[in-house]
Amino acid sequence: MIRCVVFDLYGVLYPDEDGHGRQVVESVKAPGYQVAAITNLPQEVALKAAEGVGIEDVVVSGEVGLSKTSPAIYREFVEYQGVKPDECVMIDDTVENLRAAKQAGWWTVFLGEGEAMAADFQIRELGDILGVLDKL
């Protein structure tokens, strides 16, 4: 059972010029999922972007000294949050980041066009994430 839905910020939720990202985050929160972000953005930009879409829990890779391409950042996240890896899903637009999350035992969703063989699921529109969560 999924408890935690984690978004990449840049390219997935940010920039959120039309408010769609915030709507999706609110829709994901509504059934009770914990929502967070793991990002490579600089901390100041990341915190502003996360606030803009309604995410309070943000891990900035540069601040924790771990890359999103390493399973270690995802292992640290679950330890800190007190959840199991298979209770988390990562939504990202970069295959290398999803490979690392998958190696850490997470479910993965690739947002974008093209082949995403490293991911468990692929969506082309951010709003499609709700359909994926229904399957998990």
N, CA, C and O atoms as a DFTB+ gen file, in Angstrom:
544 C
 N C O
     1  1       0.832      -1.184       0.000
     2  2       0.000       0.000       0.000
     3  2       0.882       1.255       0.000
     4  3       1.806       1.370       0.806
     5  1       0.600       2.162      -0.879
     6  2       1.367       3.409      -0.975
     7  2       0.925       4.364       0.133
     8  3      -0.266       4.602       0.335
     9  1       1.910       4.900       0.840
    10  2       1.647       5.911       1.872
    11  2       2.233       7.260       1.509
    12  3       1.738       8.299       1.946
    13  1       3.309       7.242       0.695
    14  2       4.051       8.469       0.439
    15  2       4.264       8.664      -1.063
    16  3       4.806       7.792      -1.742
    17  1       3.836       9.803      -1.562
    18  2       3.996      10.161      -2.969
    19  2       5.014      11.296      -3.035
    20  3       4.811      12.367      -2.464
    21  1       6.104      11.039      -3.736
    22  2       7.211      11.989      -3.786
    23  2       7.399      12.480      -5.220
    24  3       7.543      11.692      -6.155
    25  1       7.392      13.783      -5.361
    26  2       7.543      14.411      -6.670
    27  2       8.932      15.010      -6.818
    28  3       9.519      15.495      -5.851
    29  1       9.448      14.972      -8.037
    30  2      10.546      15.849      -8.416
    31  2       9.915      17.228      -8.589
    32  3       8.743      17.322      -8.952
    33  1      10.646      18.268      -8.342
    34  2      10.082      19.605      -8.533
    35  2      10.296      20.105      -9.957
    36  3       9.329      20.280     -10.700
    37  1      11.559      20.339     -10.351
    38  2      11.825      20.957     -11.643
    39  2      11.481      19.993     -12.783
    40  3      11.999      18.878     -12.855
    41  1      10.603      20.445     -13.660
    42  2      10.192      19.630     -14.793
    43  2       8.941      18.815     -14.527
    44  3       8.268      18.386     -15.464
    45  1       8.624      18.597     -13.261
    46  2       7.416      17.850     -12.916
    47  2       6.367      18.797     -12.336
    48  3       5.253      18.877     -12.853
    49  1       6.707      19.503     -11.285
    50  2       5.768      20.437     -10.652
    51  2       6.135      21.905     -10.844
    52  3       5.292      22.782     -10.654
    53  1       7.368      22.180     -11.212
    54  2       7.861      23.551     -11.282
    55  2       8.488      23.801     -12.644
    56  3       9.227      22.936     -13.114
    57  1       8.248      24.911     -13.301
    58  2       7.380      25.995     -12.865
    59  2       5.897      25.630     -13.004
    60  3       5.512      24.864     -13.888
    61  1       5.089      26.184     -12.128
    62  2       3.650      25.892     -12.086
    63  2       2.878      27.157     -12.434
    64  3       2.143      27.693     -11.605
    65  1       3.047      27.620     -13.638
    66  2       2.471      28.902     -14.048
    67  2       0.948      28.886     -14.102
    68  3       0.320      29.926     -13.903
    69  1       0.344      27.739     -14.364
    70  2      -1.116      27.681     -14.496
    71  2      -1.825      27.104     -13.272
    72  3      -3.050      26.981     -13.271
    73  1      -1.067      26.750     -12.229
    74  2      -1.680      26.211     -11.012
    75  2      -2.039      24.741     -11.085
    76  3      -2.598      24.190     -10.136
    77  1      -1.721      24.094     -12.208
    78  2      -2.071      22.679     -12.366
    79  2      -1.304      21.790     -11.379
    80  3      -1.863      20.838     -10.835
    81  1      -0.045      22.098     -11.155
    82  2       0.758      21.316     -10.207
    83  2       0.152      21.330      -8.816
    84  3       0.064      20.292      -8.161
    85  1      -0.263      22.499      -8.366
    86  2      -0.897      22.626      -7.051
    87  2      -2.184      21.809      -6.996
    88  3      -2.464      21.162      -5.987
    89  1      -2.963      21.832      -8.063
    90  2      -4.205      21.057      -8.107
    91  2      -3.920      19.560      -7.991
    92  3      -4.622      18.839      -7.281
    93  1      -2.889      19.102      -8.692
    94  2      -2.539      17.688      -8.628
    95  2      -2.075      17.319      -7.221
    96  3      -2.487      16.291      -6.683
    97  1      -1.234      18.139      -6.630
    98  2      -0.762      17.871      -5.264
    99  2      -1.949      17.802      -4.302
   100  3      -2.018      16.897      -3.471
   101  1      -2.865      18.732      -4.404
   102  2      -4.045      18.713      -3.533
   103  2      -4.886      17.465      -3.764
   104  3      -5.423      16.898      -2.813
   105  1      -5.007      17.030      -5.016
   106  2      -5.760      15.811      -5.329
   107  2      -5.091      14.574      -4.748
   108  3      -5.770      13.641      -4.320
   109  1      -3.769      14.564      -4.732
   110  2      -3.026      13.437      -4.170
   111  2      -3.127      13.438      -2.645
   112  3      -3.208      12.376      -2.027
   113  1      -3.124      14.610      -2.046
   114  2      -3.246      14.713      -0.589
   115  2      -4.635      14.306      -0.095
   116  3      -4.767      13.761       1.001
   117  1      -5.671      14.566      -0.898
   118  2      -7.066      14.376      -0.467
   119  2      -7.358      12.986       0.095
   120  3      -8.023      12.894       1.126
   121  1      -6.893      11.893      -0.535
   122  2      -7.175      10.580       0.041
   123  2      -6.279      10.215       1.231
   124  3      -6.428       9.148       1.826
   125  1      -5.345      11.116       1.570
   126  2      -4.520      10.884       2.754
   127  2      -3.080      10.496       2.486
   128  3      -2.360      10.134       3.416
   129  1      -2.643      10.563       1.242
   130  2      -1.234      10.275       0.961
   131  2      -0.353      11.360       1.551
   132  3      -0.705      12.540       1.531
   133  1       0.781      10.961       2.070
   134  2       1.813      11.905       2.481
   135  2       2.490      12.373       1.193
   136  3       2.836      11.543       0.352
   137  1       2.684      13.659       1.021
   138  2       3.277      14.200      -0.192
   139  2       4.568      14.926       0.154
   140  3       4.632      15.683       1.123
   141  1       5.601      14.680      -0.658
   142  2       6.900      15.293      -0.429
   143  2       7.569      15.546      -1.781
   144  3       7.038      15.190      -2.833
   145  1       8.737      16.165      -1.725
   146  2       9.537      16.386      -2.933
   147  2      10.995      16.083      -2.630
   148  3      11.499      16.367      -1.543
   149  1      11.654      15.504      -3.614
   150  2      13.110      15.350      -3.592
   151  2      13.598      16.056      -4.846
   152  3      13.137      15.760      -5.948
   153  1      14.534      16.993      -4.682
   154  2      14.911      17.851      -5.801
   155  2      16.396      18.163      -5.822
   156  3      17.085      18.091      -4.805
   157  1      16.866      18.512      -7.011
   158  2      18.231      19.011      -7.196
   159  2      18.283      20.532      -7.245
   160  3      19.365      21.109      -7.349
   161  1      17.138      21.180      -7.173
   162  2      17.117      22.641      -7.207
   163  2      17.878      23.224      -6.018
   164  3      17.977      22.573      -4.978
   165  1      18.410      24.419      -6.148
   166  2      19.005      25.088      -4.988
   167  2      17.948      25.254      -3.892
   168  3      16.761      25.401      -4.186
   169  1      18.375      25.231      -2.653
   170  2      17.434      25.217      -1.535
   171  2      16.420      26.364      -1.580
   172  3      15.224      26.128      -1.408
   173  1      16.865      27.573      -1.803
   174  2      15.953      28.718      -1.802
   175  2      14.874      28.568      -2.880
   176  3      13.697      28.828      -2.628
   177  1      15.277      28.153      -4.065
   178  2      14.335      27.954      -5.168
   179  2      13.406      26.775      -4.854
   180  3      12.199      26.842      -5.087
   181  1      13.987      25.702      -4.326
   182  2      13.203      24.501      -4.014
   183  2      12.107      24.792      -2.991
   184  3      10.964      24.370      -3.163
   185  1      12.455      25.503      -1.940
   186  2      11.466      25.793      -0.894
   187  2      10.349      26.687      -1.425
   188  3       9.183      26.497      -1.081
   189  1      10.701      27.657      -2.259
   190  2       9.688      28.530      -2.851
   191  2       8.792      27.739      -3.813
   192  3       7.572      27.898      -3.804
   193  1       9.402      26.892      -4.636
   194  2       8.636      26.083      -5.589
   195  2       7.703      25.121      -4.861
   196  3       6.540      24.971      -5.237
   197  1       8.213      24.473      -3.823
   198  2       7.404      23.519      -3.060
   199  2       6.236      24.227      -2.381
   200  3       5.110      23.728      -2.392
   201  1       6.503      25.377      -1.796
   202  2       5.429      26.139      -1.156
   203  2       4.357      26.522      -2.178
   204  3       3.164      26.500      -1.878
   205  1       4.791      26.868      -3.370
   206  2       3.868      27.272      -4.411
   207  2       2.907      26.181      -4.848
   208  3       1.803      26.473      -5.310
   209  1       3.317      24.923      -4.706
   210  2       2.445      23.812      -5.091
   211  2       1.855      23.088      -3.882
   212  3       1.157      22.085      -4.032
   213  1       2.138      23.599      -2.689
   214  2       1.526      23.027      -1.498
   215  2       2.257      21.860      -0.872
   216  3       1.643      21.037      -0.191
   217  1       3.572      21.774      -1.093
   218  2       4.377      20.706      -0.486
   219  2       5.225      21.312       0.625
   220  3       5.934      22.297       0.416
   221  1       5.141      20.715       1.797
   222  2       5.897      21.211       2.945
   223  2       7.166      20.411       3.207
   224  3       8.124      20.939       3.772
   225  1       7.185      19.156       2.808
   226  2       8.305      18.261       3.096
   227  2       9.202      18.168       1.860
   228  3       8.834      17.536       0.870
   229  1      10.380      18.798       1.920
   230  2      11.275      18.873       0.766
   231  2      12.673      18.406       1.156
   232  3      13.227      18.840       2.167
   233  1      13.230      17.524       0.347
   234  2      14.617      17.110       0.503
   235  2      15.388      17.704      -0.677
   236  3      15.076      17.428      -1.836
   237  1      16.389      18.514      -0.374
   238  2      17.231      19.136      -1.392
   239  2      18.540      18.353      -1.443
   240  3      19.294      18.321      -0.470
   241  1      18.798      17.729      -2.575
   242  2      19.952      16.834      -2.693
   243  2      21.263      17.512      -2.281
   244  3      22.080      16.911      -1.584
   245  1      21.462      18.744      -2.705
   246  2      22.695      19.455      -2.366
   247  2      22.845      19.733      -0.883
   248  3      23.966      19.831      -0.383
   249  1      21.748      19.860      -0.181
   250  2      21.794      20.134       1.257
   251  2      22.081      18.879       2.079
   252  3      22.674      18.959       3.155
   253  1      21.658      17.718       1.569
   254  2      21.898      16.464       2.306
   255  2      23.136      15.746       1.795
   256  3      23.539      14.727       2.356
   257  1      23.746      16.272       0.729
   258  2      24.980      15.698       0.208
   259  2      24.800      14.367      -0.506
   260  3      25.734      13.568      -0.581
   261  1      23.613      14.128      -1.028
   262  2      23.327      12.883      -1.745
   263  2      22.679      13.224      -3.076
   264  3      21.855      14.134      -3.163
   265  1      23.053      12.496      -4.097
   266  2      22.513      12.726      -5.435
   267  2      21.222      11.944      -5.649
   268  3      21.039      10.866      -5.084
   269  1      20.330      12.495      -6.469
   270  2      19.109      11.774      -6.819
   271  2      19.392      10.571      -7.706
   272  3      18.513       9.731      -7.898
   273  1      20.593      10.472      -8.246
   274  2      20.960       9.310      -9.053
   275  2      21.525       8.184      -8.193
   276  3      21.944       7.151      -8.714
   277  1      21.538       8.385      -6.883
   278  2      22.026       7.370      -5.942
   279  2      20.870       6.844      -5.087
   280  3      20.072       7.630      -4.577
   281  1      20.775       5.530      -4.928
   282  2      19.728       4.975      -4.064
   283  2      19.799       5.491      -2.618
   284  3      18.808       5.428      -1.892
   285  1      20.949       5.992      -2.205
   286  2      21.131       6.430      -0.818
   287  2      20.149       7.522      -0.417
   288  3      19.661       7.513       0.713
   289  1      19.845       8.461      -1.305
   290  2      18.938       9.551      -0.943
   291  2      17.531       9.016      -0.672
   292  3      16.825       9.535       0.192
   293  1      17.131       7.994      -1.399
   294  2      15.799       7.403      -1.216
   295  2      15.761       6.546       0.050
   296  3      14.736       6.488       0.729
   297  1      16.866       5.886       0.367
   298  2      16.956       5.108       1.621
   299  2      16.920       6.040       2.835
   300  3      16.256       5.752       3.831
   301  1      17.636       7.148       2.740
   302  2      17.622       8.131       3.828
   303  2      16.215       8.705       4.020
   304  3      15.765       8.905       5.149
   305  1      15.540       8.963       2.923
   306  2      14.186       9.516       2.996
   307  2      13.256       8.581       3.761
   308  3      12.556       9.027       4.671
   309  1      13.232       7.309       3.420
   310  2      12.302       6.392       4.093
   311  2      12.660       6.214       5.562
   312  3      11.780       6.073       6.412
   313  1      13.934       6.220       5.850
   314  2      14.354       6.113       7.251
   315  2      13.861       7.320       8.051
   316  3      13.337       7.166       9.154
   317  1      14.029       8.503       7.499
   318  2      13.605       9.733       8.150
   319  2      12.084       9.796       8.298
   320  3      11.575      10.241       9.327
   321  1      11.365       9.350       7.271
   322  2       9.903       9.426       7.273
   323  2       9.240       8.275       8.035
   324  3       8.056       8.349       8.363
   325  1       9.998       7.220       8.314
   326  2       9.428       6.080       9.024
   327  2       8.473       5.256       8.175
   328  3       7.494       4.707       8.681
   329  1       8.763       5.173       6.882
   330  2       7.961       4.365       5.969
   331  2       8.854       3.307       5.332
   332  3      10.080       3.386       5.410
   333  1       8.232       2.322       4.703
   334  2       8.980       1.283       3.997
   335  2       9.173       1.721       2.544
   336  3       8.354       2.467       2.007
   337  1      10.245       1.264       1.912
   338  2      10.480       1.652       0.517
   339  2       9.307       1.334      -0.410
   340  3       8.972       2.137      -1.281
   341  1       8.687       0.177      -0.231
   342  2       7.597      -0.194      -1.140
   343  2       6.286       0.534      -0.827
   344  3       5.265       0.277      -1.464
   345  1       6.315       1.437       0.149
   346  2       5.169       2.300       0.450
   347  2       5.327       3.681      -0.200
   348  3       4.495       4.569      -0.016
   349  1       6.418       3.838      -0.967
   350  2       6.722       5.133      -1.587
   351  2       6.728       5.014      -3.109
   352  3       7.099       3.986      -3.675
   353  1       6.306       6.093      -3.741
   354  2       6.373       6.187      -5.195
   355  2       7.026       7.517      -5.554
   356  3       6.692       8.562      -4.994
   357  1       7.967       7.458      -6.503
   358  2       8.686       8.643      -6.976
   359  2       8.214       8.982      -8.374
   360  3       8.191       8.119      -9.251
   361  1       7.834      10.248      -8.591
   362  2       7.435      10.735      -9.908
   363  2       8.532      11.684     -10.385
   364  3       8.810      12.696      -9.742
   365  1       9.148      11.350     -11.510
   366  2      10.273      12.133     -12.002
   367  2      10.273      12.111     -13.529
   368  3       9.652      11.250     -14.153
   369  1      10.975      13.068     -14.113
   370  2      11.105      13.113     -15.567
   371  2      12.514      12.742     -16.020
   372  3      12.877      12.960     -17.175
   373  1      13.305      12.180     -15.106
   374  2      14.672      11.772     -15.415
   375  2      14.838      10.290     -15.077
   376  3      14.694       9.881     -13.925
   377  1      15.141       9.505     -16.093
   378  2      15.224       8.048     -15.937
   379  2      16.286       7.646     -14.916
   380  3      16.066       6.714     -14.142
   381  1      17.430       8.326     -14.898
   382  2      18.505       7.962     -13.974
   383  2      18.054       8.084     -12.518
   384  3      18.427       7.264     -11.679
   385  1      17.263       9.095     -12.222
   386  2      16.751       9.258     -10.859
   387  2      15.793       8.128     -10.510
   388  3      15.800       7.622      -9.388
   389  1      14.977       7.739     -11.469
   390  2      14.019       6.655     -11.222
   391  2      14.717       5.317     -11.053
   392  3      14.277       4.486     -10.258
   393  1      15.792       5.100     -11.783
   394  2      16.565       3.860     -11.590
   395  2      17.057       3.761     -10.141
   396  3      16.976       2.703      -9.518
   397  1      17.557       4.863      -9.627
   398  2      18.064       4.873      -8.251
   399  2      16.938       4.625      -7.247
   400  3      17.113       3.862      -6.296
   401  1      15.798       5.257      -7.450
   402  2      14.656       5.041      -6.553
   403  2      14.211       3.583      -6.600
   404  3      13.907       2.988      -5.566
   405  1      14.174       3.019      -7.782
   406  2      13.782       1.616      -7.943
   407  2      14.787       0.687      -7.246
   408  3      14.388      -0.290      -6.612
   409  1      16.067       0.985      -7.362
   410  2      17.095       0.195      -6.680
   411  2      16.927       0.255      -5.163
   412  3      17.306      -0.673      -4.448
   413  1      16.358       1.353      -4.686
   414  2      16.108       1.511      -3.247
   415  2      14.791       0.854      -2.827
   416  3      14.433       0.890      -1.649
   417  1      14.068       0.257      -3.774
   418  2      12.847      -0.462      -3.444
   419  2      11.555       0.310      -3.610
   420  3      10.493      -0.156      -3.197
   421  1      11.634       1.496      -4.215
   422  2      10.462       2.347      -4.418
   423  2       9.723       1.960      -5.695
   424  3      10.301       1.349      -6.594
   425  1       8.453       2.315      -5.769
   426  2       7.700       2.321      -7.010
   427  2       8.121       3.566      -7.766
   428  3       8.475       4.572      -7.150
   429  1       8.090       3.517      -9.095
   430  2       8.547       4.655      -9.880
   431  2       7.579       4.972     -11.017
   432  3       6.973       4.084     -11.616
   433  1       7.457       6.277     -11.293
   434  2       6.599       6.763     -12.377
   435  2       7.392       7.784     -13.186
   436  3       7.875       8.786     -12.658
   437  1       7.513       7.503     -14.481
   438  2       8.184       8.418     -15.391
   439  2       7.143       9.344     -16.003
   440  3       6.143       8.885     -16.555
   441  1       7.379      10.645     -15.904
   442  2       6.511      11.642     -16.523
   443  2       7.189      12.140     -17.786
   444  3       8.211      12.823     -17.722
   445  1       6.616      11.794     -18.944
   446  2       7.182      12.279     -20.191
   447  2       6.949      11.342     -21.346
   448  3       6.295      10.306     -21.227
   449  1       7.505      11.739     -22.465
   450  2       7.403      10.971     -23.708
   451  2       8.616      10.056     -23.834
   452  3       9.614      10.230     -23.136
   453  1       8.518       9.099     -24.714
   454  2       9.652       8.226     -24.996
   455  2       9.680       7.016     -24.081
   456  3       8.786       6.803     -23.262
   457  1      10.722       6.241     -24.244
   458  2      10.861       4.997     -23.489
   459  2      11.282       5.281     -22.050
   460  3      12.183       6.076     -21.783
   461  1      10.606       4.612     -21.151
   462  2      10.927       4.755     -19.726
   463  2      11.005       3.371     -19.100
   464  3      10.347       3.100     -18.095
   465  1      11.800       2.505     -19.687
   466  2      11.854       1.114     -19.245
   467  2      12.319       0.979     -17.795
   468  3      12.056      -0.042     -17.160
   469  1      12.994       1.976     -17.271
   470  2      13.474       1.909     -15.891
   471  2      12.345       2.105     -14.887
   472  3      12.508       1.788     -13.708
   473  1      11.215       2.617     -15.329
   474  2      10.115       2.951     -14.420
   475  2       9.054       1.854     -14.401
   476  3       8.907       1.089     -15.355
   477  1       8.324       1.797     -13.296
   478  2       7.204       0.862     -13.187
   479  2       6.016       1.326     -14.018
   480  3       5.279       0.510     -14.572
   481  1       5.834       2.640     -14.101
   482  2       4.718       3.231     -14.837
   483  2       5.216       4.439     -15.604
   484  3       6.254       5.018     -15.279
   485  1       4.458       4.812     -16.629
   486  2       4.747       6.023     -17.375
   487  2       3.463       6.802     -17.564
   488  3       2.427       6.235     -17.913
   489  1       3.533       8.096     -17.334
   490  2       2.402       8.983     -17.594
   491  2       2.890      10.110     -18.488
   492  3       4.063      10.481     -18.463
   493  1       1.985      10.640     -19.268
   494  2       2.349      11.745     -20.154
   495  2       1.821      13.076     -19.632
   496  3       2.295      14.140     -20.030
   497  1       0.850      13.010     -18.750
   498  2       0.272      14.201     -18.129
   499  2       0.332      14.032     -16.616
   500  3       0.062      12.942     -16.110
   501  1       0.675      15.068     -15.897
   502  2       0.812      14.998     -14.448
   503  2      -0.458      14.518     -13.766
   504  3      -0.391      13.757     -12.801
   505  1      -1.607      14.948     -14.248
   506  2      -2.885      14.547     -13.646
   507  2      -3.154      13.065     -13.716
   508  3      -4.006      12.561     -12.984
   509  1      -2.448      12.347     -14.581
   510  2      -2.629      10.898     -14.712
   511  2      -2.078      10.124     -13.512
   512  3      -2.288       8.916     -13.407
   513  1      -1.380      10.810     -12.613
   514  2      -0.803      10.117     -11.458
   515  2      -1.883       9.477     -10.575
   516  3      -1.633       8.449      -9.945
   517  1      -3.037      10.054     -10.525
   518  2      -4.107       9.493      -9.686
   519  2      -4.505       8.107     -10.175
   520  3      -4.791       7.230      -9.359
   521  1      -4.530       7.892     -11.458
   522  2      -4.843       6.582     -12.007
   523  2      -3.778       5.548     -11.640
   524  3      -4.094       4.388     -11.378
   525  1      -2.532       5.971     -11.623
   526  2      -1.438       5.069     -11.219
   527  2      -1.576       4.713      -9.746
   528  3      -1.444       3.548      -9.372
   529  1      -1.838       5.706      -8.913
   530  2      -1.968       5.445      -7.472
   531  2      -3.108       4.484      -7.189
   532  3      -3.025       3.689      -6.254
   533  1      -4.160       4.542      -7.973
   534  2      -5.280       3.600      -7.811
   535  2      -4.862       2.164      -8.062
   536  3      -5.471       1.239      -7.524
   537  1      -3.825       1.965      -8.875
   538  2      -3.351       0.614      -9.212
   539  2      -2.401       0.054      -8.157
   540  3      -2.164      -1.153      -8.120
   541  1      -1.862       0.906      -7.310
   542  2      -0.849       0.457      -6.344
   543  2      -1.446       0.101      -5.005
   544  3      -0.722      -0.292      -4.091
